[in-house]
C-alpha atoms as a PDB file:
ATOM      1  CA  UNK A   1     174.068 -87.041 -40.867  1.00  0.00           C
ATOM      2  CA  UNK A   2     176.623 -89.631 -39.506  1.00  0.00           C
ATOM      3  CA  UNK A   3     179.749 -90.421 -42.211  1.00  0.00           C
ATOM      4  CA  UNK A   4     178.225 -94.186 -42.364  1.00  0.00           C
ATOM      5  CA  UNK A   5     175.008 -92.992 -43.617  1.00  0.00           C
ATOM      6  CA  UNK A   6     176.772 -90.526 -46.216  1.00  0.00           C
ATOM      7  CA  UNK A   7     178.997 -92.978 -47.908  1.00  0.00           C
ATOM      8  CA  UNK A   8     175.962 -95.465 -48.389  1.00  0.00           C
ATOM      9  CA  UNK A   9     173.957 -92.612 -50.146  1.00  0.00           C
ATOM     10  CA  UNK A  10     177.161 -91.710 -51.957  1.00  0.00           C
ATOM     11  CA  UNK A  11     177.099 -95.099 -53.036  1.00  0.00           C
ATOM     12  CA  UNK A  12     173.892 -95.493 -54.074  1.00  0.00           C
ATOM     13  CA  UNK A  13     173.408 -92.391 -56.262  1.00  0.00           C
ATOM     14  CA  UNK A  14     176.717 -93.547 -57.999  1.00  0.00           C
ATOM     15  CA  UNK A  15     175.213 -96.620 -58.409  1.00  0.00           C
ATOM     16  CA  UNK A  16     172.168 -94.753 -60.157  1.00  0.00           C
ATOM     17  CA  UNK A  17     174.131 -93.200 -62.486  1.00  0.00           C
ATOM     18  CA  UNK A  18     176.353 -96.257 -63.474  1.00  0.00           C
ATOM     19  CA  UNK A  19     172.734 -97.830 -64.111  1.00  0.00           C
ATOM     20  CA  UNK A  20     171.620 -94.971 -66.098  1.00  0.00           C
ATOM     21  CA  UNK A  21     174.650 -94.361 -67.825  1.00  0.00           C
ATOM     22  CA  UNK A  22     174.514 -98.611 -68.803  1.00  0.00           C
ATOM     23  CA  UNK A  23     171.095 -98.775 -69.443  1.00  0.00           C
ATOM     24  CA  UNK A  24     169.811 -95.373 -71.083  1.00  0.00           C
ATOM     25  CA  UNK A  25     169.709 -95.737 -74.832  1.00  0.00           C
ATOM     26  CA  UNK A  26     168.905 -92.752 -77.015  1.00  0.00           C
ATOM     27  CA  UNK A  27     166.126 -92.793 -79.505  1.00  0.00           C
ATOM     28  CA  UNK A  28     166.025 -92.522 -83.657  1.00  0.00           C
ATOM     29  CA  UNK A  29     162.959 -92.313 -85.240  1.00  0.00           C
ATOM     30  CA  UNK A  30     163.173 -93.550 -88.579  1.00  0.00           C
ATOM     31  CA  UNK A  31     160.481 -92.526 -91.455  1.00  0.00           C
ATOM     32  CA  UNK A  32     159.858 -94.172 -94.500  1.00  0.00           C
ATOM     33  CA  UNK A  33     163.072 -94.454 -96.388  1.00  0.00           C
ATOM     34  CA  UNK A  34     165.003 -96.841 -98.955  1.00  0.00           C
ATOM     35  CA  UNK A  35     168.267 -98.044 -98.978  1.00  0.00           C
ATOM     36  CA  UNK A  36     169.628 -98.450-102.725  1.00  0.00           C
ATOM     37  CA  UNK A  37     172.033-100.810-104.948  1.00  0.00           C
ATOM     38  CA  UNK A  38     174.230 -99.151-107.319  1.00  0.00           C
ATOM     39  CA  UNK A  39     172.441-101.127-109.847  1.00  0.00           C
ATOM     40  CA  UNK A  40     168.967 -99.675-108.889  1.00  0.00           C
ATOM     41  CA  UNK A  41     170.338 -95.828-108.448  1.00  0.00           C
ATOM     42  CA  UNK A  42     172.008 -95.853-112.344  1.00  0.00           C
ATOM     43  CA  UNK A  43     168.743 -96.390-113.216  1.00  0.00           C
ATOM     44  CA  UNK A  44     166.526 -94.320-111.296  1.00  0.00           C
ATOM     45  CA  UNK A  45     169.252 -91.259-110.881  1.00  0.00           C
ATOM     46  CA  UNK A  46     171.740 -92.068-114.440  1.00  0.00           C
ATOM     47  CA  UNK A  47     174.541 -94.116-114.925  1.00  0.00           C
ATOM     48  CA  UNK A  48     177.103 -93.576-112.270  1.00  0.00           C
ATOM     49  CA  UNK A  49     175.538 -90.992-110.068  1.00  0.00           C
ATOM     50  CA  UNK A  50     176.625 -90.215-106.554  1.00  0.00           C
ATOM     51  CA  UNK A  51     174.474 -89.432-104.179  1.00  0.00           C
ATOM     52  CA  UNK A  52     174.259 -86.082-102.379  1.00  0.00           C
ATOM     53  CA  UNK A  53     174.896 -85.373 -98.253  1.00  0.00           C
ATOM     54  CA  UNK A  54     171.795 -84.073 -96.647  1.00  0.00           C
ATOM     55  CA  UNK A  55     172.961 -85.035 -93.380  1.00  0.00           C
ATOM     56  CA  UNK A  56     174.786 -87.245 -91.516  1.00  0.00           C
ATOM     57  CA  UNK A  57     173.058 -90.096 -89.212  1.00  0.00           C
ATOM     58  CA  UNK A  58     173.309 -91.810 -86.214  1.00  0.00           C
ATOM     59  CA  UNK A  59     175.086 -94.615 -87.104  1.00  0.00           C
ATOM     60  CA  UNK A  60     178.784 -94.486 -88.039  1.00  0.00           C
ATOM     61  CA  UNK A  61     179.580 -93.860 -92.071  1.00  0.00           C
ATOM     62  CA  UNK A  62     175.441 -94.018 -93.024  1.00  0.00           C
ATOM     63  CA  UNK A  63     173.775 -90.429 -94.329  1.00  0.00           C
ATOM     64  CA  UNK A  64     170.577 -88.732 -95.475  1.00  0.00           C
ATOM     65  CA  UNK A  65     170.877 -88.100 -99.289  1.00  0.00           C
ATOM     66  CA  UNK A  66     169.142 -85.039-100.790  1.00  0.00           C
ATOM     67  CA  UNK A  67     168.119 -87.598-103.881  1.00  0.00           C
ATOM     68  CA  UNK A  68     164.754 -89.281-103.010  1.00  0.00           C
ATOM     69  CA  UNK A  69     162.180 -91.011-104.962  1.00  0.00           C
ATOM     70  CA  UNK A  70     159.186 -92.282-105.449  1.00  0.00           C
ATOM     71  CA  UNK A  71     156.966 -95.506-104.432  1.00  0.00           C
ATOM     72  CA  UNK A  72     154.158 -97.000-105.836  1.00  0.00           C
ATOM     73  CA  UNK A  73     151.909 -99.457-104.405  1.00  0.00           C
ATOM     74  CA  UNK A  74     149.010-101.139-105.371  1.00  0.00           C
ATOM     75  CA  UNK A  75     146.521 -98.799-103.870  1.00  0.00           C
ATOM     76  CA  UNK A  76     148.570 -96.130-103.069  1.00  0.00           C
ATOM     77  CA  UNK A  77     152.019 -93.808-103.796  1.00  0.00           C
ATOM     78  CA  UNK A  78     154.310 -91.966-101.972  1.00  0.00           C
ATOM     79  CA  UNK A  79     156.232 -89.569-103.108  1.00  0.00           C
ATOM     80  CA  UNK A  80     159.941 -88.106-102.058  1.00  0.00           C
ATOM     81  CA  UNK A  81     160.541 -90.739-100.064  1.00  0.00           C
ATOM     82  CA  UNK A  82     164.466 -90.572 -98.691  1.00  0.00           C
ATOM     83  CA  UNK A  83     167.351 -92.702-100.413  1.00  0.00           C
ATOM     84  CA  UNK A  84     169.801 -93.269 -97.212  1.00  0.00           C
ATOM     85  CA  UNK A  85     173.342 -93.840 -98.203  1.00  0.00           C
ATOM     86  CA  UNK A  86     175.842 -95.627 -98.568  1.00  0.00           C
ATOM     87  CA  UNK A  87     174.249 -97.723-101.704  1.00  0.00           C
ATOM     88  CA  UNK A  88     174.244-101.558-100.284  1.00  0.00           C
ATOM     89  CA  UNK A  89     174.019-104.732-102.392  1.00  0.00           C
ATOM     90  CA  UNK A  90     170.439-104.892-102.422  1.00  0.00           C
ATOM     91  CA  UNK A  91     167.621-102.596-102.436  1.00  0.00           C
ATOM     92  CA  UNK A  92     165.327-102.504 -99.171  1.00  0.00           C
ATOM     93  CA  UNK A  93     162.472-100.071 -98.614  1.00  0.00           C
ATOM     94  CA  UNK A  94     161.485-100.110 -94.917  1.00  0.00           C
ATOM     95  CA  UNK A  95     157.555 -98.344 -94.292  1.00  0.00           C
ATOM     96  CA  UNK A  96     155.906 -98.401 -91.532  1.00  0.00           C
ATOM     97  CA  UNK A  97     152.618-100.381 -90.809  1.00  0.00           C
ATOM     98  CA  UNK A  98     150.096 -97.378 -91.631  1.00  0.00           C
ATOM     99  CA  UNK A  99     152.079 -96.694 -94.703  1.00  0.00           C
ATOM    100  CA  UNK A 100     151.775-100.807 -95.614  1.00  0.00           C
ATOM    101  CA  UNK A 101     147.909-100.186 -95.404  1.00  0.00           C
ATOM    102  CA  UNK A 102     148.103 -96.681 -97.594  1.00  0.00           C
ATOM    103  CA  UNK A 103     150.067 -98.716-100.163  1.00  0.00           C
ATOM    104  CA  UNK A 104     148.055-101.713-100.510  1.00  0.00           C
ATOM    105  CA  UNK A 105     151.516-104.231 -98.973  1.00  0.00           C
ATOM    106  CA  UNK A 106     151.687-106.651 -97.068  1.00  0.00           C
ATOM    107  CA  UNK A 107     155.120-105.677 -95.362  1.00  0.00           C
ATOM    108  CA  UNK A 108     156.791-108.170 -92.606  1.00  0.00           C
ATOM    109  CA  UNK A 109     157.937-107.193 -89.636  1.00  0.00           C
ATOM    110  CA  UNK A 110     161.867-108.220 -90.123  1.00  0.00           C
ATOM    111  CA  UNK A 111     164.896-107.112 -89.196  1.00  0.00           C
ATOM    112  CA  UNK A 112     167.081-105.067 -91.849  1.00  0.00           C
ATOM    113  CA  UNK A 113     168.820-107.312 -94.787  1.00  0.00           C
ATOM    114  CA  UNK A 114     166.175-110.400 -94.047  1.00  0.00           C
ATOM    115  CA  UNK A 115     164.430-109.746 -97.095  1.00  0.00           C
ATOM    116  CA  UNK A 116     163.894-113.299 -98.715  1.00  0.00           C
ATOM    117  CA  UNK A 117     159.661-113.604 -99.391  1.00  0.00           C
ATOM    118  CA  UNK A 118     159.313-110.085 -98.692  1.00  0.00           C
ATOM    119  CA  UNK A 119     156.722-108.275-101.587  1.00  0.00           C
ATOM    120  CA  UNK A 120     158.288-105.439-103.838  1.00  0.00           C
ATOM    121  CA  UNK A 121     157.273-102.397-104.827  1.00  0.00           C
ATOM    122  CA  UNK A 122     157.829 -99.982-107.722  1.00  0.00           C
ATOM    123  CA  UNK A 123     160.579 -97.404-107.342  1.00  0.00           C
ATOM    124  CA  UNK A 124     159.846 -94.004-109.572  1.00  0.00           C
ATOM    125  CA  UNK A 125     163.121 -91.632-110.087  1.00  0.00           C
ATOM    126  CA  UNK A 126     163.866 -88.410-112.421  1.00  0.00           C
ATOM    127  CA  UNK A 127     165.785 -90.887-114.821  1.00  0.00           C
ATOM    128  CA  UNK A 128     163.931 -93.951-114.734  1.00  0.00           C
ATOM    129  CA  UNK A 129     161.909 -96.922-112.831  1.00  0.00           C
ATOM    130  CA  UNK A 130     162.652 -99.581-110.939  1.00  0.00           C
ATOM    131  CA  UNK A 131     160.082-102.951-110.423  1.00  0.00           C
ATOM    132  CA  UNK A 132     161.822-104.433-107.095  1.00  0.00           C
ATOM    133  CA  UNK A 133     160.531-108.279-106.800  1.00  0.00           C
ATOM    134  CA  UNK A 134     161.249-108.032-103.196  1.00  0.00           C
ATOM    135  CA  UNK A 135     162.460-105.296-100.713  1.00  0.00           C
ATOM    136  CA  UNK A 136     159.739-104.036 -98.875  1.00  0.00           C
ATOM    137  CA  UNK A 137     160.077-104.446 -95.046  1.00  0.00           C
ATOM    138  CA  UNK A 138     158.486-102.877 -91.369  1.00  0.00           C
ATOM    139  CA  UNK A 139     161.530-102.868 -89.583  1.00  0.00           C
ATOM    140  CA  UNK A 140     162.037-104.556 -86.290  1.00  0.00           C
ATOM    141  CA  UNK A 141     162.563-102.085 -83.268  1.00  0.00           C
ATOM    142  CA  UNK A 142     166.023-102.940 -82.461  1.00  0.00           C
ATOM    143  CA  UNK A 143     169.290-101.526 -80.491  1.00  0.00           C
ATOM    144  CA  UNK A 144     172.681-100.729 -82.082  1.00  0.00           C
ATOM    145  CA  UNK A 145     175.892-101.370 -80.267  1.00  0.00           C
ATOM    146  CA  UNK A 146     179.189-101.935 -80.550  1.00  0.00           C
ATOM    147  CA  UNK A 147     180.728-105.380 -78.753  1.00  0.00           C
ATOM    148  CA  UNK A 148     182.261-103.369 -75.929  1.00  0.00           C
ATOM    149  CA  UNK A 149     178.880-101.736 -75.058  1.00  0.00           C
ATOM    150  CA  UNK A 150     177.311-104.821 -75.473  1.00  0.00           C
ATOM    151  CA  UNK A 151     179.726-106.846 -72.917  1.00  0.00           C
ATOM    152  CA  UNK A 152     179.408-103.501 -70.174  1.00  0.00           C
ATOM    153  CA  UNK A 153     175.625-104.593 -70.534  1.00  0.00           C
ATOM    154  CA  UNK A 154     175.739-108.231 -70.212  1.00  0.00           C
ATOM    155  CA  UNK A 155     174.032-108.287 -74.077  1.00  0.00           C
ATOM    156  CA  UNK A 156     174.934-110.498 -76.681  1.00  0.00           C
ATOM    157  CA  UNK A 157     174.185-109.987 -80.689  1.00  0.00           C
ATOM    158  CA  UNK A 158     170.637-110.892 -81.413  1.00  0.00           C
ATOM    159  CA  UNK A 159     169.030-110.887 -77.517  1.00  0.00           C
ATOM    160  CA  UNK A 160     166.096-109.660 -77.232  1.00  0.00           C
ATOM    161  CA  UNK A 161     164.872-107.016 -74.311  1.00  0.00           C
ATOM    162  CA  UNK A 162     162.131-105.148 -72.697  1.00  0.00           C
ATOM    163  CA  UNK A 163     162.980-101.061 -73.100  1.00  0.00           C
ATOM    164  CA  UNK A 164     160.864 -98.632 -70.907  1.00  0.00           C
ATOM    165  CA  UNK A 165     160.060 -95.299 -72.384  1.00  0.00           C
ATOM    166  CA  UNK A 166     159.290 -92.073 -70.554  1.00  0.00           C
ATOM    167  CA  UNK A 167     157.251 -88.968 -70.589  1.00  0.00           C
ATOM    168  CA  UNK A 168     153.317 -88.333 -71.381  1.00  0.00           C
ATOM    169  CA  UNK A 169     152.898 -91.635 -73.032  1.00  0.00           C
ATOM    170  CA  UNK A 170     154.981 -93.994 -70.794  1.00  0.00           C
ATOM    171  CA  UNK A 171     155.148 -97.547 -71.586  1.00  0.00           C
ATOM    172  CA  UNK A 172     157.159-100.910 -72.380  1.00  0.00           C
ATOM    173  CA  UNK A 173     157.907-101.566 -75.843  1.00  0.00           C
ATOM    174  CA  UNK A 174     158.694-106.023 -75.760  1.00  0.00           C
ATOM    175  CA  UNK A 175     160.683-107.958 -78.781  1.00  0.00           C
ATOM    176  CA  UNK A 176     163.724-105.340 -79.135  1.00  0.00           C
ATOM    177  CA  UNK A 177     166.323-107.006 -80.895  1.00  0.00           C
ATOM    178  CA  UNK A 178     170.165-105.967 -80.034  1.00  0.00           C
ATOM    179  CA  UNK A 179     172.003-105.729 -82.647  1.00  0.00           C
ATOM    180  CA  UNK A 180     175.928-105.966 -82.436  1.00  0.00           C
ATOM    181  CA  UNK A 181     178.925-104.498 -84.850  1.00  0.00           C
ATOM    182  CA  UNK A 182     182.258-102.922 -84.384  1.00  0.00           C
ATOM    183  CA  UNK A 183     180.494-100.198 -86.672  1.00  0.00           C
ATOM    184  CA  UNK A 184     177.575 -99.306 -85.070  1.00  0.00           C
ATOM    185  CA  UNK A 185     176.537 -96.292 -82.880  1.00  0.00           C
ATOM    186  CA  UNK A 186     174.601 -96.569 -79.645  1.00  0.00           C
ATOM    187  CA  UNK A 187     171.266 -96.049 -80.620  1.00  0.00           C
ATOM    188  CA  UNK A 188     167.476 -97.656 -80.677  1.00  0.00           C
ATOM    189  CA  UNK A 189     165.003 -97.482 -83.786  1.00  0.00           C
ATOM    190  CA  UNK A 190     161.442 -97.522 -84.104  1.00  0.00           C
ATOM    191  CA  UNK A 191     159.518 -95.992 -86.677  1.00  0.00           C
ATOM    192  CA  UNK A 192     157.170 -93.266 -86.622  1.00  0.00           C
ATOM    193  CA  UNK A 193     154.611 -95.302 -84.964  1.00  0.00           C
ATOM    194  CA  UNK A 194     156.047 -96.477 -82.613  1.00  0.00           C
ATOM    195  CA  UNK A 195     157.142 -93.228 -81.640  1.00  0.00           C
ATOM    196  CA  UNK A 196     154.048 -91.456 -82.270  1.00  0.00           C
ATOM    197  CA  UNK A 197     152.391 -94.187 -79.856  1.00  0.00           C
ATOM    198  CA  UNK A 198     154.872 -93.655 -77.093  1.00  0.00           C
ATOM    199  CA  UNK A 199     155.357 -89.824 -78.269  1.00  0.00           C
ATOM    200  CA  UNK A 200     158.892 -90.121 -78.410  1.00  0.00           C
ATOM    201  CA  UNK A 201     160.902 -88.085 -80.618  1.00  0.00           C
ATOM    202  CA  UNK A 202     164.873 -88.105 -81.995  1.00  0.00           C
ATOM    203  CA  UNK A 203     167.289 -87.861 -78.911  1.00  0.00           C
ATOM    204  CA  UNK A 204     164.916 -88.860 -76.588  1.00  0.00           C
ATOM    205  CA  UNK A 205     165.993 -91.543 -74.290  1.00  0.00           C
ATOM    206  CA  UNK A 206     164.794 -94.858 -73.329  1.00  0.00           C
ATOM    207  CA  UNK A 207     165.919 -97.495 -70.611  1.00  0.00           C
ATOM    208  CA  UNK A 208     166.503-101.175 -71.087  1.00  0.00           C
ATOM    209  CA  UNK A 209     164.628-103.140 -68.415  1.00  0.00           C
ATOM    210  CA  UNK A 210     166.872-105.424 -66.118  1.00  0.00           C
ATOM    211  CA  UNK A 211     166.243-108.724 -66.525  1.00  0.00           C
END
């Protein structure tokens, strides 16, 4: 092999991995779970409570509580469903579309916090209940980055792409929302399925399609 022909396919598989490295995005899979205000948890948990580390999660600062509770729908409940912490301003509960059906809601498909004319739901703890007006939400598949991933990319805060999945189920989920903050950790969510459809699981990755 002539030293021409080696330093192109030197090039090329460096190339490869630069696009991998740019474009690969691992995966978290997120099932049913709520998101509480401290308002909301003294009432469902006691006046004051903390909640409890089960685990730490993808993104920078956020955590698995051991506390969970439980929802009830019109036609349907589900119980220990996961509190994810830190407590925010407002209460969200994000389902996914076969759990909408189970519960008898009529959930949007939104992007976290855009809860205005979204139903509610009741909320059930050990210390009390909770009648949430609003709150309930199927959560947009999106991307988080931070702004320096996002300009190696060529993304911008709110873009949406094309992402190609791998494996037994291979396919091209469309309308994936990027999502930009100095606190977030590279990482895409779906919900369970979503991933059950493309039969991805946690820490599986996923590639961006080039535009």
């Amino acid at each position: 092999m002539s030293q021409d022909m080696v330093t192109v396919l030197t090039k090329r598989i460096l190339e490869s991995v630069q696009y991998y490295e740019n474009f690969s995005i691992p995966i978290g899979v997120s099932n049913r779970h709520i998101h509480v205000s401290r308002e909301d948890l003294d009432i469902l948990y006691g006046e004051g409570y903390a909640l409890t580390h089960k685990s730490e999660l993808g993104q920078p600062g956020q955590f698995a509580a051991n506390e969970t509770v439980t929802l009830q729908g019109p036609k349907g409940t589900f119980k220990h469903v996961r509190i994810l912490g830190p407590v925010r301003k407002q209460s969200q509960v994000e389902i996914s579309k076969t759990d909408s059906f189970r519960l008898g809601i009529k959930a949007p498909i939104t992007l976290s916090g855009h809860l205005q004319g979204t139903p509610g739901i009741t909320l059930i703890g050990p210390k009390g209940t909770v009648e949430l007006s609003c709150g309930v939400i199927i959560a947009a598949r999106h991307i988080h980055m931070t702004p320096a991933q996002a300009r190696a990319r060529h993304l911008r805060d709110g873009q949406v792409v094309n992402v190609k999945t791998f494996g037994e189920r291979q396919g091209v989920l469309g309308d994936v929302i990027i999502r930009v903050s100095d606190t977030a950790g590279l990482e895409m969510h779906i919900d369970v399925d979503e991933a059950n459809a493309c039969s991805l699981s946690n820490r599986d990755y996923v590639m961006i399609c080039p535009e």
